PDB file of C-alpha atoms in Angstrom:
ATOM      1  CA  MET A 292     128.572 100.431 115.915  1.00 44.00           C
ATOM      2  CA  PHE A 293     126.813  97.480 114.276  1.00 50.00           C
ATOM      3  CA  GLY A 294     123.869  99.643 113.536  1.00 47.00           C
ATOM      4  CA  LEU A 295     122.713  99.606 117.219  1.00 56.00           C
ATOM      5  CA  GLY A 296     120.697 102.809 118.081  1.00 63.00           C
ATOM      6  CA  LYS A 297     120.169 103.586 114.302  1.00 80.00           C
ATOM      7  CA  LYS A 298     116.529 104.503 113.575  1.00 91.00           C
ATOM      8  CA  LYS A 299     114.514 102.150 111.656  1.00 94.00           C
ATOM      9  CA  VAL A 300     111.464 103.046 109.431  1.00 95.00           C
ATOM     10  CA  LYS A 301     108.874 100.363 108.646  1.00 97.00           C
ATOM     11  CA  VAL A 302     107.589 101.086 105.085  1.00 97.00           C
ATOM     12  CA  ARG A 303     104.259  99.576 104.304  1.00 97.00           C
ATOM     13  CA  ALA A 304     102.555  98.185 101.146  1.00 98.00           C
ATOM     14  CA  VAL A 305     100.601 101.082  99.560  1.00 98.00           C
ATOM     15  CA  PHE A 306      97.693  98.667  98.481  1.00 97.00           C
ATOM     16  CA  ALA A 307      96.990  95.031  98.437  1.00 97.00           C
ATOM     17  CA  GLY A 308      98.845  92.925  95.845  1.00 97.00           C
ATOM     18  CA  THR A 309     102.230  91.329  95.353  1.00 97.00           C
ATOM     19  CA  ALA A 310     105.394  93.035  96.721  1.00 97.00           C
ATOM     20  CA  VAL A 311     108.376  92.471  94.420  1.00 97.00           C
ATOM     21  CA  SER A 312     112.004  93.579  94.534  1.00 95.00           C
ATOM     22  CA  VAL A 313     113.034  96.783  92.413  1.00 93.00           C
ATOM     23  CA  ALA A 314     115.112  94.434  90.248  1.00 94.00           C
ATOM     24  CA  GLU A 315     111.876  93.050  88.948  1.00 95.00           C
ATOM     25  CA  ILE A 316     110.356  96.354  87.920  1.00 95.00           C
ATOM     26  CA  PRO A 317     110.300  96.442  84.043  1.00 95.00           C
ATOM     27  CA  ASP A 318     111.856  99.851  83.774  1.00 94.00           C
ATOM     28  CA  PRO A 319     115.751 100.349  83.918  1.00 93.00           C
ATOM     29  CA  VAL A 320     115.528 103.556  85.940  1.00 91.00           C
ATOM     30  CA  PHE A 321     113.883 101.741  88.710  1.00 92.00           C
ATOM     31  CA  SER A 322     115.416  98.209  88.431  1.00 91.00           C
ATOM     32  CA  GLY A 323     118.920  99.724  88.111  1.00 89.00           C
ATOM     33  CA  GLY A 324     118.368 101.418  91.435  1.00 87.00           C
ATOM     34  CA  MET A 325     118.993 104.896  89.923  1.00 88.00           C
ATOM     35  CA  LEU A 326     116.001 106.240  92.025  1.00 89.00           C
ATOM     36  CA  GLY A 327     117.061 104.321  95.095  1.00 89.00           C
ATOM     37  CA  GLU A 328     116.378 101.089  96.926  1.00 94.00           C
ATOM     38  CA  GLY A 329     112.804  99.816  97.696  1.00 95.00           C
ATOM     39  CA  PHE A 330     110.156  97.644  96.337  1.00 97.00           C
ATOM     40  CA  ALA A 331     107.068  97.716  94.055  1.00 97.00           C
ATOM     41  CA  VAL A 332     103.555  96.512  94.509  1.00 98.00           C
ATOM     42  CA  VAL A 333     101.716  94.766  91.568  1.00 97.00           C
ATOM     43  CA  PRO A 334      97.957  95.071  91.899  1.00 97.00           C
ATOM     44  CA  PRO A 335      95.795  91.995  91.450  1.00 96.00           C
ATOM     45  CA  ALA A 336      94.758  91.207  87.987  1.00 93.00           C
ATOM     46  CA  GLU A 337      91.017  91.431  88.910  1.00 95.00           C
ATOM     47  CA  ALA A 338      91.191  94.845  90.752  1.00 95.00           C
ATOM     48  CA  THR A 339      89.631  97.698  88.794  1.00 95.00           C
ATOM     49  CA  THR A 340      90.322 100.486  91.334  1.00 96.00           C
ATOM     50  CA  ILE A 341      93.045 100.937  93.984  1.00 96.00           C
ATOM     51  CA  GLU A 342      93.482 103.483  96.630  1.00 97.00           C
ATOM     52  CA  VAL A 343      97.211 104.204  96.990  1.00 98.00           C
ATOM     53  CA  GLY A 344      98.024 104.872 100.604  1.00 98.00           C
ATOM     54  CA  SER A 345     101.070 106.508 102.293  1.00 98.00           C
ATOM     55  CA  PRO A 346     103.720 103.941 102.978  1.00 98.00           C
ATOM     56  CA  VAL A 347     104.725 105.737 106.203  1.00 98.00           C
ATOM     57  CA  ALA A 348     103.484 108.303 108.773  1.00 97.00           C
ATOM     58  CA  GLY A 349     104.712 111.815 107.864  1.00 97.00           C
ATOM     59  CA  THR A 350     104.285 114.631 105.681  1.00 97.00           C
ATOM     60  CA  LEU A 351     103.169 114.767 102.005  1.00 97.00           C
ATOM     61  CA  THR A 352     106.139 116.752 100.451  1.00 97.00           C
ATOM     62  CA  LYS A 353     105.235 116.469  96.797  1.00 97.00           C
ATOM     63  CA  VAL A 354     102.037 115.355  95.025  1.00 97.00           C
ATOM     64  CA  PHE A 355     102.528 115.528  91.204  1.00 96.00           C
ATOM     65  CA  LYS A 356      99.636 117.364  89.574  1.00 96.00           C
ATOM     66  CA  THR A 357      98.885 114.360  87.291  1.00 95.00           C
ATOM     67  CA  GLY A 358      98.413 112.184  90.295  1.00 96.00           C
ATOM     68  CA  HIS A 359     100.905 109.507  89.019  1.00 96.00           C
ATOM     69  CA  ALA A 360     103.417 109.916  91.859  1.00 97.00           C
ATOM     70  CA  PHE A 361     103.969 111.562  95.372  1.00 98.00           C
ATOM     71  CA  VAL A 362     106.666 111.883  98.003  1.00 97.00           C
ATOM     72  CA  VAL A 363     106.118 111.549 101.789  1.00 97.00           C
ATOM     73  CA  THR A 364     108.757 112.302 104.327  1.00 97.00           C
ATOM     74  CA  SER A 365     108.477 110.137 107.276  1.00 96.00           C
ATOM     75  CA  SER A 366     108.389 111.463 110.792  1.00 93.00           C
ATOM     76  CA  GLU A 367     112.014 110.021 110.967  1.00 93.00           C
ATOM     77  CA  GLY A 368     113.055 112.087 107.926  1.00 94.00           C
ATOM     78  CA  LEU A 369     112.953 109.369 105.167  1.00 96.00           C
ATOM     79  CA  ASP A 370     111.915 110.517 101.852  1.00 96.00           C
ATOM     80  CA  VAL A 371     109.695 107.803 100.073  1.00 97.00           C
ATOM     81  CA  LEU A 372     108.712 108.308  96.415  1.00 97.00           C
ATOM     82  CA  VAL A 373     105.574 106.405  95.400  1.00 98.00           C
ATOM     83  CA  HIS A 374     105.310 106.130  91.588  1.00 97.00           C
ATOM     84  CA  ILE A 375     101.889 104.850  90.436  1.00 97.00           C
ATOM     85  CA  GLY A 376     102.450 102.755  87.438  1.00 95.00           C
ATOM     86  CA  LEU A 377     105.096 103.068  84.699  1.00 95.00           C
ATOM     87  CA  GLU A 378     104.970 105.805  82.092  1.00 94.00           C
ATOM     88  CA  THR A 379     101.605 106.830  83.611  1.00 94.00           C
ATOM     89  CA  VAL A 380     102.425 110.434  83.536  1.00 92.00           C
ATOM     90  CA  GLU A 381     101.577 110.144  79.775  1.00 94.00           C
ATOM     91  CA  LEU A 382      97.939 109.885  80.937  1.00 96.00           C
ATOM     92  CA  LYS A 383      97.966 113.477  82.103  1.00 95.00           C
ATOM     93  CA  GLY A 384      95.873 112.727  85.153  1.00 95.00           C
ATOM     94  CA  ALA A 385      93.293 110.572  83.429  1.00 96.00           C
ATOM     95  CA  GLY A 386      92.180 107.883  85.784  1.00 96.00           C
ATOM     96  CA  PHE A 387      93.836 109.449  88.878  1.00 97.00           C
ATOM     97  CA  THR A 388      91.998 111.186  91.702  1.00 97.00           C
ATOM     98  CA  ILE A 389      94.186 112.931  94.095  1.00 97.00           C
ATOM     99  CA  LEU A 390      92.858 112.548  97.660  1.00 98.00           C
ATOM    100  CA  ALA A 391      95.477 114.419  99.811  1.00 97.00           C
ATOM    101  CA  GLN A 392      97.546 117.531  99.219  1.00 96.00           C
ATOM    102  CA  LYS A 393     101.181 118.678  99.538  1.00 97.00           C
ATOM    103  CA  GLY A 394     101.702 119.664 103.203  1.00 97.00           C
ATOM    104  CA  ASP A 395      99.081 117.154 104.716  1.00 97.00           C
ATOM    105  CA  THR A 396     100.211 115.137 107.720  1.00 97.00           C
ATOM    106  CA  VAL A 397      99.341 111.423 106.894  1.00 97.00           C
ATOM    107  CA  GLU A 398      99.393 108.257 108.698  1.00 96.00           C
ATOM    108  CA  ALA A 399     100.640 105.002 107.198  1.00 96.00           C
ATOM    109  CA  GLY A 400      97.729 103.919 105.045  1.00 96.00           C
ATOM    110  CA  THR A 401      96.066 107.294 104.512  1.00 96.00           C
ATOM    111  CA  ALA A 402      94.692 107.295 100.984  1.00 97.00           C
ATOM    112  CA  VAL A 403      96.531 109.775  98.781  1.00 98.00           C
ATOM    113  CA  VAL A 404      95.563 108.779  95.353  1.00 98.00           C
ATOM    114  CA  ARG A 405      92.610 106.701  93.765  1.00 97.00           C
ATOM    115  CA  LEU A 406      93.427 105.032  90.454  1.00 96.00           C
ATOM    116  CA  ASP A 407      91.041 103.509  87.858  1.00 97.00           C
ATOM    117  CA  LEU A 408      93.203 100.581  86.747  1.00 96.00           C
ATOM    118  CA  ASP A 409      91.066 100.131  83.615  1.00 95.00           C
ATOM    119  CA  VAL A 410      92.281 103.466  82.267  1.00 96.00           C
ATOM    120  CA  VAL A 411      95.957 102.282  82.788  1.00 95.00           C
ATOM    121  CA  ARG A 412      95.467  98.933  81.305  1.00 94.00           C
ATOM    122  CA  GLN A 413      93.466 100.259  78.269  1.00 95.00           C
ATOM    123  CA  ALA A 414      96.455 102.600  77.639  1.00 96.00           C
ATOM    124  CA  GLY A 415      98.667  99.653  77.524  1.00 96.00           C
ATOM    125  CA  LEU A 416     100.627 100.704  80.625  1.00 96.00           C
ATOM    126  CA  ASN A 417     101.827  98.670  83.585  1.00 96.00           C
ATOM    127  CA  PRO A 418     100.150  99.585  86.917  1.00 97.00           C
ATOM    128  CA  ILE A 419     103.173  98.258  89.039  1.00 97.00           C
ATOM    129  CA  THR A 420     103.953 100.787  91.652  1.00 97.00           C
ATOM    130  CA  PRO A 421     107.498 101.313  92.910  1.00 97.00           C
ATOM    131  CA  VAL A 422     108.009 102.635  96.415  1.00 97.00           C
ATOM    132  CA  VAL A 423     111.659 103.853  96.610  1.00 96.00           C
ATOM    133  CA  PHE A 424     113.949 105.723  98.946  1.00 95.00           C
ATOM    134  CA  ALA A 425     115.119 108.336  96.579  1.00 87.00           C
ATOM    135  CA  THR A 426     117.478 110.239  98.888  1.00 88.00           C
ATOM    136  CA  LYS A 427     120.245 107.568  98.994  1.00 86.00           C
ATOM    137  CA  LYS A 428     122.259 109.297 101.608  1.00 91.00           C
ATOM    138  CA  GLN A 429     119.484 108.688 104.137  1.00 92.00           C
ATOM    139  CA  VAL A 430     119.540 104.919 103.710  1.00 93.00           C
ATOM    140  CA  GLY A 431     121.876 102.692 105.588  1.00 92.00           C
ATOM    141  CA  SER A 432     120.250  99.455 104.690  1.00 93.00           C
ATOM    142  CA  VAL A 433     116.908  98.050 103.501  1.00 94.00           C
ATOM    143  CA  ALA A 434     115.352  94.591 104.377  1.00 95.00           C
ATOM    144  CA  THR A 435     112.203  93.725 102.267  1.00 95.00           C
ATOM    145  CA  THR A 436     109.488  91.298 102.721  1.00 94.00           C
ATOM    146  CA  LEU A 437     108.181  90.271  99.331  1.00 94.00           C
ATOM    147  CA  GLY A 438     105.163  88.237  98.065  1.00 97.00           C
ATOM    148  CA  ASP A 439     101.552  88.572  98.685  1.00 97.00           C
ATOM    149  CA  VAL A 440     100.731  91.704 100.891  1.00 97.00           C
ATOM    150  CA  ASN A 441      97.635  93.468 102.226  1.00 97.00           C
ATOM    151  CA  ALA A 442      97.587  97.237 102.337  1.00 96.00           C
ATOM    152  CA  GLY A 443      99.505  98.486 105.300  1.00 95.00           C
ATOM    153  CA  ASP A 444     101.685  95.181 105.711  1.00 97.00           C
ATOM    154  CA  VAL A 445     105.362  96.009 106.227  1.00 97.00           C
ATOM    155  CA  ALA A 446     107.071  95.440 102.912  1.00 97.00           C
ATOM    156  CA  ALA A 447     110.416  97.033 103.933  1.00 97.00           C
ATOM    157  CA  THR A 448     112.436  98.068 107.067  1.00 96.00           C
ATOM    158  CA  VAL A 449     114.945 100.802 106.258  1.00 96.00           C
ATOM    159  CA  THR A 450     117.764 101.352 108.700  1.00 94.00           C
ATOM    160  CA  LEU A 451     118.706 105.083 108.390  1.00 94.00           C
ATOM    161  CA  ALA A 452     122.303 106.060 107.645  1.00 91.00           C
TER     162      ALA A 452
END
């Protein structure tokens, strides 16, 4: 009752930048909540490369072969989708270096993908990186902490359903 005893998962910023709400993501699939609640991180304009870290401790359950997205399942069982940039699947892996593989055990902050932001920007794509909780039935509530973040700062606390 009242959420007492429910597990909470601290979800961390995947790189330094500005954390924004999903409603601010300029893509209706994300902003409309179709892929779940969460937040996004906008890299600094002056950044040329980012290492995208795991937002939680757990297991990498999916790493897309193009490097544009991955899913990590937290040790508490929460599935977290990290989608690096918008429409970046169109790059077919250009600019992405995969640093960890499906099945790897990761800590929060473990680098999973390195991205050359110049490749994304030269293609006219947005490097905003949504971090969403795609399995909606797992999520009871989400509290976000938005604004400037360093890699590893807590950007959301998820109370599991």
